[in-house]
CSV table of C-alpha atoms and ligand atoms in Angstrom, one decimal:
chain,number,residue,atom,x,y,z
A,1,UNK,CA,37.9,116.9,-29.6
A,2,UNK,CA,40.9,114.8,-30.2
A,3,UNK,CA,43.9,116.9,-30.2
A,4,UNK,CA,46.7,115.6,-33.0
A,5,UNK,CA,50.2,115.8,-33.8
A,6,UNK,CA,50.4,114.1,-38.0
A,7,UNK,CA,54.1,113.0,-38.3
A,8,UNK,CA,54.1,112.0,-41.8
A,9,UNK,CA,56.5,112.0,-44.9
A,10,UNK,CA,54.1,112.8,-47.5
A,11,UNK,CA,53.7,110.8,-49.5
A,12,UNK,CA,49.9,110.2,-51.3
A,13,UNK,CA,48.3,107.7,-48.9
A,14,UNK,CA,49.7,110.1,-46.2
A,15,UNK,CA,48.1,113.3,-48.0
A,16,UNK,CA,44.8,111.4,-48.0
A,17,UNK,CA,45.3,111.0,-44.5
A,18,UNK,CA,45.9,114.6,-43.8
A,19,UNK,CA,43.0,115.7,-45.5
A,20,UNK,CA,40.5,113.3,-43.5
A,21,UNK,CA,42.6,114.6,-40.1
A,22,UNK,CA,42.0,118.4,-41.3
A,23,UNK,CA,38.3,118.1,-42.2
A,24,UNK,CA,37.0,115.4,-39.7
A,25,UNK,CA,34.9,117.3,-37.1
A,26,UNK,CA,36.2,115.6,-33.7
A,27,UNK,CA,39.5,116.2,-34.6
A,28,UNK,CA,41.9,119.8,-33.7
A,29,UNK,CA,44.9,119.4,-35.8
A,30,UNK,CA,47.8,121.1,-33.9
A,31,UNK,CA,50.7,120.6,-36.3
A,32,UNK,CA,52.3,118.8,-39.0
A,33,UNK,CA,55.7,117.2,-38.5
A,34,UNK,CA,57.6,115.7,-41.1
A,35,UNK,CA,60.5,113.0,-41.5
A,36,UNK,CA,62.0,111.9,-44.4
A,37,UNK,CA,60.9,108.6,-46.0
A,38,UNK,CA,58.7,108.3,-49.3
A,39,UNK,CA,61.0,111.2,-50.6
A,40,UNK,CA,63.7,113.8,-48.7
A,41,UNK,CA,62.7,115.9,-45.6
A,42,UNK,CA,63.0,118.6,-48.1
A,43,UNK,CA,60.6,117.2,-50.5
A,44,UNK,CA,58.1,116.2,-47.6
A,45,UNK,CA,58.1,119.5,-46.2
A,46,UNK,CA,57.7,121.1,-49.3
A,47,UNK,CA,54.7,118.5,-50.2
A,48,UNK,CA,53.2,119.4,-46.6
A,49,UNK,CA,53.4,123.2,-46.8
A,50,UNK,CA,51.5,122.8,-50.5
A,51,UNK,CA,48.8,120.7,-48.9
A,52,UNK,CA,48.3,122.9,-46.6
A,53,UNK,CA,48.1,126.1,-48.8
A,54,UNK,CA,46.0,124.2,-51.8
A,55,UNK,CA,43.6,122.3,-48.5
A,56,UNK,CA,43.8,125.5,-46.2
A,57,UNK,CA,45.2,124.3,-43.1
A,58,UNK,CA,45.5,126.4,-40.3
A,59,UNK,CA,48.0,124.8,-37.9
A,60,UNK,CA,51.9,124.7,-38.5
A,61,UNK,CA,54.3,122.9,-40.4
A,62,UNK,CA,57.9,122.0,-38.5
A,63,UNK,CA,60.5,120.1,-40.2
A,64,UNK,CA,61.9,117.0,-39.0
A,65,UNK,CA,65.0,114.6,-39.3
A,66,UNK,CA,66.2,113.9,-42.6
A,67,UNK,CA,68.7,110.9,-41.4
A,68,UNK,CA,67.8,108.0,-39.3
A,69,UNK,CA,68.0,107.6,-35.6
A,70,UNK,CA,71.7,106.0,-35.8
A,71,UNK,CA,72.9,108.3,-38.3
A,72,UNK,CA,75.7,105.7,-39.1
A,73,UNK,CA,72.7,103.4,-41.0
A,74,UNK,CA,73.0,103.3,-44.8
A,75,UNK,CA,70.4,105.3,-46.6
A,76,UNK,CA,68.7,104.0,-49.2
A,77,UNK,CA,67.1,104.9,-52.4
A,78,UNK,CA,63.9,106.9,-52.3
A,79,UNK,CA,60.4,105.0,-53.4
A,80,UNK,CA,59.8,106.6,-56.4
A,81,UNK,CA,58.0,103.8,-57.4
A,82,UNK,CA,55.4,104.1,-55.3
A,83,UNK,CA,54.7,107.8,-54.6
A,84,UNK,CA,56.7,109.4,-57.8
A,85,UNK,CA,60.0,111.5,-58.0
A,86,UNK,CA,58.2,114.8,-56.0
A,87,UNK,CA,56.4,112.0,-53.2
A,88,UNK,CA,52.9,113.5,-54.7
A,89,UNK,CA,52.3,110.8,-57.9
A,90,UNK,CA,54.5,113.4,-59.8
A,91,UNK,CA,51.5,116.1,-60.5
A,92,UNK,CA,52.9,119.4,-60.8
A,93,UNK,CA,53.8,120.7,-57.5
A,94,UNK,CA,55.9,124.1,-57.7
A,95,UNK,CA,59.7,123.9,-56.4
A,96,UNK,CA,59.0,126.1,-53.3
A,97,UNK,CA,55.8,127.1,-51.3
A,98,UNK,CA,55.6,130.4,-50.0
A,99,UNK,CA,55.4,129.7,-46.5
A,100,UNK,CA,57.2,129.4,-43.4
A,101,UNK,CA,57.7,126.4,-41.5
A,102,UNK,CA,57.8,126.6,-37.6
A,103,UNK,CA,61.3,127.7,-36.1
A,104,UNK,CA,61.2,124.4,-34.3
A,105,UNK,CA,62.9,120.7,-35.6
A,106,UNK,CA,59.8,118.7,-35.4
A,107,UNK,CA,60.9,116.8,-32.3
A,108,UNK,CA,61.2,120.1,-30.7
A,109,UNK,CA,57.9,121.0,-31.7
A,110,UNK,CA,56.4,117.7,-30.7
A,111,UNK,CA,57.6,118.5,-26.9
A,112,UNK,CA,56.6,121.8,-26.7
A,113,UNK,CA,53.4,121.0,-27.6
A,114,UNK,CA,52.6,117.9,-25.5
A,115,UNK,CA,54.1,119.8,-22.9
A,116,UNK,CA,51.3,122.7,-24.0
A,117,UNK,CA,48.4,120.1,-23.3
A,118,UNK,CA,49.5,117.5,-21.3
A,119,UNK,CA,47.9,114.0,-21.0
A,120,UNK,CA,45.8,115.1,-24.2
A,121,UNK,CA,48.0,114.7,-26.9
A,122,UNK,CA,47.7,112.2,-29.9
A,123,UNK,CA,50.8,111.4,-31.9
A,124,UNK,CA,49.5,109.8,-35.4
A,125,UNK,CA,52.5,109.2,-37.1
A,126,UNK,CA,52.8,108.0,-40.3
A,127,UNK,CA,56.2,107.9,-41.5
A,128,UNK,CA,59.5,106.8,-40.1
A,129,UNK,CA,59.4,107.4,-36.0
A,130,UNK,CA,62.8,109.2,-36.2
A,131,UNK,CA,61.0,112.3,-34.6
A,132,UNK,CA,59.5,110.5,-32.0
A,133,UNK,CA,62.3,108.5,-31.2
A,134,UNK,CA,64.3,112.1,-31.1
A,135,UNK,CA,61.8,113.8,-28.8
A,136,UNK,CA,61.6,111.2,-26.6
A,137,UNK,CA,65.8,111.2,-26.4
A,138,UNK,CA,65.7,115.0,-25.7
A,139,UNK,CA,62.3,115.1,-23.0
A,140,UNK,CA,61.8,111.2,-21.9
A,141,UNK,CA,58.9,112.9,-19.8
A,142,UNK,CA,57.2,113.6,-22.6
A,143,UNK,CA,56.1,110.2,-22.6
A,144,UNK,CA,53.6,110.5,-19.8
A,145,UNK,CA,52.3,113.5,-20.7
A,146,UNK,CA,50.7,111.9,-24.4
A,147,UNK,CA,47.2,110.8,-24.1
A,148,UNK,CA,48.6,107.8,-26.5
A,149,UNK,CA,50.7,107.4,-30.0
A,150,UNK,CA,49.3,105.8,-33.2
A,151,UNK,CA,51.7,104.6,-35.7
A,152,UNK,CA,51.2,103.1,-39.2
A,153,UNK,CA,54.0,100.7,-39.5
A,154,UNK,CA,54.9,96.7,-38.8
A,155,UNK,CA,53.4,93.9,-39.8
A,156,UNK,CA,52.9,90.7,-37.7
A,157,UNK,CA,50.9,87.6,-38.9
A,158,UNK,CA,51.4,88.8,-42.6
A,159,UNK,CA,54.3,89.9,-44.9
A,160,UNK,CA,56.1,92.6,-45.0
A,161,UNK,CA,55.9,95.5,-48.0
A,162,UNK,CA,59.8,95.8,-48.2
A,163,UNK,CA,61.3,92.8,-47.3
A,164,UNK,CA,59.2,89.6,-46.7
A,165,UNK,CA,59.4,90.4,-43.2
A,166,UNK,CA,59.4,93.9,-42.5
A,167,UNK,CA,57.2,97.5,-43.4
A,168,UNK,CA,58.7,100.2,-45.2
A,169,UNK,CA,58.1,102.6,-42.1
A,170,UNK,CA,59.9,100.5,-39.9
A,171,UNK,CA,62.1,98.9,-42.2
A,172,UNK,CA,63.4,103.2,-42.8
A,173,UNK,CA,64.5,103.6,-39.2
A,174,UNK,CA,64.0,100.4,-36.9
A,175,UNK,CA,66.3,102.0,-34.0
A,176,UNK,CA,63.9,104.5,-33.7
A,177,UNK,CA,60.7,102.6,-34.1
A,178,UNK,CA,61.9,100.2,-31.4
A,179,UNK,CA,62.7,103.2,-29.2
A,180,UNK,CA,59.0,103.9,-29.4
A,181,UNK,CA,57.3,100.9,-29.1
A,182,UNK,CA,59.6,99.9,-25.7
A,183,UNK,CA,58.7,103.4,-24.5
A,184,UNK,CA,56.6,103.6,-21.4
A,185,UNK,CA,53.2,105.4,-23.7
A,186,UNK,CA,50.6,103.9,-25.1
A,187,UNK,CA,51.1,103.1,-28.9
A,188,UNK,CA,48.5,101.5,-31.2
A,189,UNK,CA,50.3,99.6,-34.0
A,190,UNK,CA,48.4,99.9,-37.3
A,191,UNK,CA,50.1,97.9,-39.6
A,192,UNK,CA,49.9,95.8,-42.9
A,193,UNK,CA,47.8,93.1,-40.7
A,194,UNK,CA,45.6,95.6,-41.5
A,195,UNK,CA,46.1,98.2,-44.0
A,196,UNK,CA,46.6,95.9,-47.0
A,197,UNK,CA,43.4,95.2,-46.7
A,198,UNK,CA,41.9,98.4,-46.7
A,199,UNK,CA,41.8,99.6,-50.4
A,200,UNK,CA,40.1,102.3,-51.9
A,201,UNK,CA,39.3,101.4,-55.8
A,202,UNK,CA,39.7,104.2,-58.5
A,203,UNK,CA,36.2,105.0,-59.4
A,204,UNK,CA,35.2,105.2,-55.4
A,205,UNK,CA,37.8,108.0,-55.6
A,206,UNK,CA,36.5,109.4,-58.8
A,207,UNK,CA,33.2,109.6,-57.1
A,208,UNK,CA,34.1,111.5,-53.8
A,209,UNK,CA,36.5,113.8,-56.6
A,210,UNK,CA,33.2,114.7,-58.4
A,211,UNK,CA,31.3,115.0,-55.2
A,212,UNK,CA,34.3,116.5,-53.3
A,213,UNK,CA,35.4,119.9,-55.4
A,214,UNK,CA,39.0,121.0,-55.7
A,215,UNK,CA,40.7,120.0,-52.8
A,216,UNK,CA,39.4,115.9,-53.3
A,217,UNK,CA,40.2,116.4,-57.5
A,218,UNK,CA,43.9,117.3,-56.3
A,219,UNK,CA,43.5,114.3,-53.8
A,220,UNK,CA,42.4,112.1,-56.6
A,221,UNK,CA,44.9,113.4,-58.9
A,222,UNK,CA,47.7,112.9,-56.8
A,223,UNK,CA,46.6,108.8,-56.2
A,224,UNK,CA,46.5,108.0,-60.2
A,225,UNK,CA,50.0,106.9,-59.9
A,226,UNK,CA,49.8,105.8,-56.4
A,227,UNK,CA,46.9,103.5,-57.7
A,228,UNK,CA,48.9,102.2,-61.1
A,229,UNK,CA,51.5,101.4,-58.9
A,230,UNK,CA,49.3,99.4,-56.9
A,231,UNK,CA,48.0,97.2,-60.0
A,232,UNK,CA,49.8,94.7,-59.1
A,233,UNK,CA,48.4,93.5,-56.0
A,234,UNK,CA,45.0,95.2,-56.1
A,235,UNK,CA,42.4,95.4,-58.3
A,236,UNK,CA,42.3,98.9,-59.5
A,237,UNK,CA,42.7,100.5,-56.5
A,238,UNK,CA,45.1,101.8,-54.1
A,239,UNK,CA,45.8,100.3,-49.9
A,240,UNK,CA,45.1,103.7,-47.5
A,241,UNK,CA,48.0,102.8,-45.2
A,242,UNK,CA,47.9,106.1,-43.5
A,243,UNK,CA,43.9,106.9,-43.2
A,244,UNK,CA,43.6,103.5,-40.9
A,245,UNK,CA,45.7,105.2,-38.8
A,246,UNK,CA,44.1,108.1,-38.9
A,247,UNK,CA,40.6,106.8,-38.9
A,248,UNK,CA,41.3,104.4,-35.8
A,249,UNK,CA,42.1,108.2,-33.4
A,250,UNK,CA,37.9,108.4,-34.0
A,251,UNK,CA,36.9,104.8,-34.8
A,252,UNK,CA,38.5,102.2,-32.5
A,253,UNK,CA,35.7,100.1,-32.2
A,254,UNK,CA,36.4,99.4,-36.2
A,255,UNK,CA,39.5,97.7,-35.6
A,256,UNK,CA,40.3,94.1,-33.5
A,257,UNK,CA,43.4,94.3,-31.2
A,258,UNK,CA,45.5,92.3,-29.7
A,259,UNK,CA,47.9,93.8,-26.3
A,260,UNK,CA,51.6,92.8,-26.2
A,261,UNK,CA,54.6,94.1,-25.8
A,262,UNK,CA,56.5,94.9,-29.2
A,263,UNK,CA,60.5,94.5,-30.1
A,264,UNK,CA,61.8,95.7,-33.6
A,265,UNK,CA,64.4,93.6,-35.0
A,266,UNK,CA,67.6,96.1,-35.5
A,267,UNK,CA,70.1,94.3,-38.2
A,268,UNK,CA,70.9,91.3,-39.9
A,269,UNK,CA,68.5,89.7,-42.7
A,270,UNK,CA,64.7,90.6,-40.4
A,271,UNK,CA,66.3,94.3,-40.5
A,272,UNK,CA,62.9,96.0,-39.7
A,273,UNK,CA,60.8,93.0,-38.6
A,274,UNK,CA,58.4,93.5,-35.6
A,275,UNK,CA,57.6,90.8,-33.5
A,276,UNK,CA,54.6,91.3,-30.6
A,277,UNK,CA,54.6,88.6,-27.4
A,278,UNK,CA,50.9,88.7,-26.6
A,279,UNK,CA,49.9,89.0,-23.1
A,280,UNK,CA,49.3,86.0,-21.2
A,281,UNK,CA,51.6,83.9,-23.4
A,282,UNK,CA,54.6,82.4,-21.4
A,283,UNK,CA,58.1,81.9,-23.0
A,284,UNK,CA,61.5,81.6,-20.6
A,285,UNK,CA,63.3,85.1,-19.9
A,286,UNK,CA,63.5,87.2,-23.6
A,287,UNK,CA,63.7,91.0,-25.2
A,288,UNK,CA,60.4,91.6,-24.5
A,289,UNK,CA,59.7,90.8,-20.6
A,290,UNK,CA,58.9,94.2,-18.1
A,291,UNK,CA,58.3,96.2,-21.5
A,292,UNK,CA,54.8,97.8,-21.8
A,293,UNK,CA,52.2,96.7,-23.2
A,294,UNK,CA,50.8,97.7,-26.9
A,295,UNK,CA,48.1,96.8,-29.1
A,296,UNK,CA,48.2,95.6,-32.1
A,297,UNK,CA,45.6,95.5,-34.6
A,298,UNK,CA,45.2,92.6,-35.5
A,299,UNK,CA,41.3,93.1,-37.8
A,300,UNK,CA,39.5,95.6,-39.3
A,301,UNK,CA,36.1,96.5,-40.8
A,302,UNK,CA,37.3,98.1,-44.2
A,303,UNK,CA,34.3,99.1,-45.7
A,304,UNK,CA,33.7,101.3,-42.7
A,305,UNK,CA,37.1,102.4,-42.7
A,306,UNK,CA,37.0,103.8,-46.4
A,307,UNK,CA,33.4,105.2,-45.6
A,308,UNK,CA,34.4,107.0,-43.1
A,309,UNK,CA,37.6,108.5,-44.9
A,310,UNK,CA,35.3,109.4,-47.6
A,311,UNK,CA,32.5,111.0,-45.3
A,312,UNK,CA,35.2,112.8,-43.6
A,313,UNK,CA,36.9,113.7,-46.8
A,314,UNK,CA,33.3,115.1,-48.0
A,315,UNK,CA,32.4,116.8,-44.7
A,316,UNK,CA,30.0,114.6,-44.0
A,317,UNK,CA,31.1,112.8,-41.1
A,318,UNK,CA,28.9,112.5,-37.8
A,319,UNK,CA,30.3,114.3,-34.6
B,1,BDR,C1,53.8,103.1,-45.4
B,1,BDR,O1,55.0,103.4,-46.2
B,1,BDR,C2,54.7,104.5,-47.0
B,1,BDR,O2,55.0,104.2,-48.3
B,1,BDR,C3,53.3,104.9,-46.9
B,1,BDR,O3,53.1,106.3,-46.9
B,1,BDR,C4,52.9,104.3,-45.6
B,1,BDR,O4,53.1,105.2,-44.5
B,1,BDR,C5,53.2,101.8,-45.9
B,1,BDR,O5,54.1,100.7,-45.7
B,2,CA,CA1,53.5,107.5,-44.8
């Protein structure tokens, strides 16, 4: 079983993702973390605690940072276009959920619970990696005791989603993401290179939704937007950005990778860019010598990446 942390800042491709984490069979859930990013930490918590009420999922919710690592960086405005006013595609989604969230901030949570089961933790995070970048400021031990990190963000041999050069998830806090990606774990970089080539068309949704039963008609529901939004770029249909991610914890062989260590541009007009120096290639001294190493994917077989989200998604996935 792989044991997960989601860090996410749902968000709809990141509530598709959750549901495929939840119900895939090799996979224990240990908590949801969330960070602030398609909408406020108070709108992502509040869009976590309903999925897990409408999708019954056991394991906690804890609350993360609603400001960026270097809380002196302008904020900007929230995505709407993309994921709605309320981060779910605007369905109705009541005010408040009647649950608790852990007592912990999310980076607290995130220790304690590495620290629980250490050297078997994954961190699949899916948002902006201002919690990761917190815990690892507050316990720098923690990172040997993760079994590995995998991040959606950055883009490399392709454009970015923001700016030409740089993802929205790294573009939202690049302090923090470089914090993680120079830390001495293991991260796996899923990124545009290949996410925005992994789309999910509206009636292959419409067909796990009829297949699926409540909890994959709410998923469906909450993508119509996601998917109009998406019109411009794909042919009726929506890129899973967060399911690779989630999908490559079980799946690895359906990805390509390249190792390398991995700088984020902090400032200037590449704000947000992430640049990986492949191993083996030789430059004179620069950022990214004595850094660890990461991998970057680089490929992907989609069709078997949206399979498997939608076998998962059905229960039908093999152990
Ligand atoms: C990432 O940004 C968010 O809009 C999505 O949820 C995804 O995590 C894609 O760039
Ligand atoms: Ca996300």
């Amino acid at each position: 079983m792989h044991k997960v942390i989601y860090d996410t800042d749902p968000g709809v491709d990141d509530a598709m993702a959750l549901l495929f984490l939840h119900r895939h069979p090799d996979i224990d859930l240990l908590g949801i973390t969330t960070v602030f990013g398609n909408a406020s930490v108070d709108t992502t918590t509040r869009n976590a605690l309903f999925l897990k009420r409408e999708w019954d999922i056991p394991c906690p919710v804890a609350r993360g940072a609603s400001v960026t690592f270097d809380p002196t960086r302008q904020e900007r405005a929230w995505p709407t276009m993309v994921h709605g006013e309320n981060g779910l595609g605007d369905i109705e989604v009541p005010a408040t959920i009647d649950l608790p969230t852990d007592p912990r901030p999310a980076y607290q949570f995130i220790i304690d619970t590495v620290r629980a089961h250490p050297g078997e933790v994954r961190l699949v995070a899916v948002g902006r990696m201002t919690n990761l970048a917190l815990a690892l400021k507050h316990d720098p031990e923690i990172a040997g005791l993760v079994k590995d990190v995998v991040i959606m963000g950055g883009n490399f041999y392709v454009p970015g989603n923001v700016t030409p050069v740089a993802e929205a998830n790294i573009h939202g806090d690049p302090e923090a993401a470089d914090a993680v990606l120079t830390a001495p774990w293991k991260v796996v970089v899923v990124g545009l290179d290949v996410t925005s080539v992994t789309t999910m068309s509206r009636s292959y949704l419409a067909d796990m939704a009829r297949d699926g039963g409540s909890a994959v008609r709410l998923l469906s529901d909450l993508s119509q937007s996601y998917i109009d939004f998406y019109g411009h770029i794909v042919d009726d249909g929506m890129m899973v950005h967060d399911s690779c991610a989630s999908v490559y914890v079980v799946a690895p062989e359906l990805f390509d990778t390249i190792e390398g260590a991995v700088r984020v541009v902090c400032g200037g007009i590449a704000d947000g860019q992430t640049i990986v120096k492949p191993d083996g290639r030789h430059f004179p001294p620069n950022e990214w010598d004595n850094l660890p190493s990461q991998t970057v994917c680089t490929g992907i077989r989609s069709q078997a990446v949206i399979d498997l989200i939608r076998d998962a998604i059905l229960g039908q996935a093999k152990r």
